[in-house]
Amino acid sequence: GAVVSQHPSWVICKSGTSVKIECRSLDFQATTMFWYRQFPKQSLMLMATSNEGSKATYEQGVEKDKFLINHASLTLSTLTVTSAHPEDSSFYICSANVNTGELFFGEGSRLTVL
Amino acid sequence: GDSVTQMEGPVTLSEEAFLTINCTYTATGYPSLFWYVQYPGEGLQLLLKATKADDKGSNKGFEATYRKETTSFHLEKGSVQVSDSAVYFCALSGSGYALNFGKGTSLLVTP
């Protein structure tokens, strides 16, 4: 199947700093990618839909100025958590769909904000 | 809005036991239904899916039938193995290709 890769898989940062997480489709082009957030023992919550060459579409309640999404190419979407705070600590997962509609997920990135 | 409810875990079973993980959904229209699996330290993988009522998805010995009358998509396996230990997520298709997920059910299979 298609491969989606995230980097870094684990990051620790200080409160107030910004962190960038990359999501790459390795063997296919993805015009649309999705960013999810997973809290411990909770479901995956869709944060935003990332569209190549245009602005991301954010779900209700997600701060677009805090969670900056850029989808500059057909194989790369980035999520930047700006001015991170401890409550932003979470597991962030990206996914991309191939033209059959099937979704493939990255390995996830665990963010810890101190 | 659309939502998925699945049984809470953790579920602990002995090897070769029968597995059922319940999943029910609420949705407008006719969504597609999915089961995803997350093995320790790995990303989510599609396990099986069903796109319309009465469809049965199956893979690796797991099965689930799309029941419109009971709005359910329960996951079953006749004989689990230690290697099946993972977290299982039920999901339905939302707008576009985004998915709505249940909270996940952790399964531990002991030898």
CSV table of C-alpha atoms in Angstrom, one decimal, chain A residues 34 36 38 41-44 46 49 91 93 97 99-108, chain B residues 34 36 38 41-46 49 87 89 95-104:
chain,number,residue,atom,x,y,z
A,34,PHE,CA,-5.7,15.4,6.9
A,36,TYR,CA,-5.7,14.5,13.4
A,38,GLN,CA,-5.1,12.0,19.5
A,41,LYS,CA,-7.2,7.0,25.5
A,42,GLN,CA,-9.2,9.2,23.3
A,43,SER,CA,-10.3,9.0,19.7
A,44,LEU,CA,-8.6,10.7,16.8
A,46,LEU,CA,-9.9,15.7,12.9
A,49,THR,CA,-8.0,19.3,5.9
A,91,PHE,CA,-0.1,12.8,19.4
A,93,ILE,CA,-1.3,12.0,13.0
A,97,ASN,CA,-5.9,9.6,0.4
A,99,ASN,CA,-7.3,8.2,-5.8
A,100,THR,CA,-9.3,5.1,-4.7
A,101,GLY,CA,-10.4,7.0,-1.7
A,102,GLU,CA,-8.5,4.8,0.7
A,103,LEU,CA,-6.8,6.7,3.5
A,104,PHE,CA,-3.2,6.0,4.6
A,105,PHE,CA,-1.8,7.2,7.9
A,106,GLY,CA,1.5,8.3,9.1
A,107,GLU,CA,3.2,6.9,12.1
A,108,GLY,CA,2.2,9.8,14.2
B,34,PHE,CA,-14.0,1.0,8.5
B,36,TYR,CA,-8.4,0.4,11.6
B,38,GLN,CA,-2.8,0.3,15.4
B,41,GLY,CA,4.7,1.7,17.9
B,42,GLU,CA,3.2,1.8,14.5
B,43,GLY,CA,0.7,4.0,12.6
B,44,LEU,CA,-2.9,3.2,11.7
B,45,GLN,CA,-3.6,0.5,9.1
B,46,LEU,CA,-6.8,-0.2,7.4
B,49,LYS,CA,-14.1,-1.8,5.3
B,87,VAL,CA,-5.7,-1.0,19.4
B,89,PHE,CA,-10.6,1.8,15.8
B,95,SER,CA,-17.2,14.9,4.6
B,96,GLY,CA,-14.8,14.3,1.7
B,97,TYR,CA,-12.5,11.5,2.7
B,98,ALA,CA,-12.0,12.5,6.3
B,99,LEU,CA,-13.0,9.9,8.9
B,100,ASN,CA,-14.8,10.0,12.2
B,101,PHE,CA,-13.2,7.6,14.7
B,102,GLY,CA,-14.4,5.8,17.7
B,103,LYS,CA,-12.2,6.0,20.9
B,104,GLY,CA,-10.4,2.8,20.1
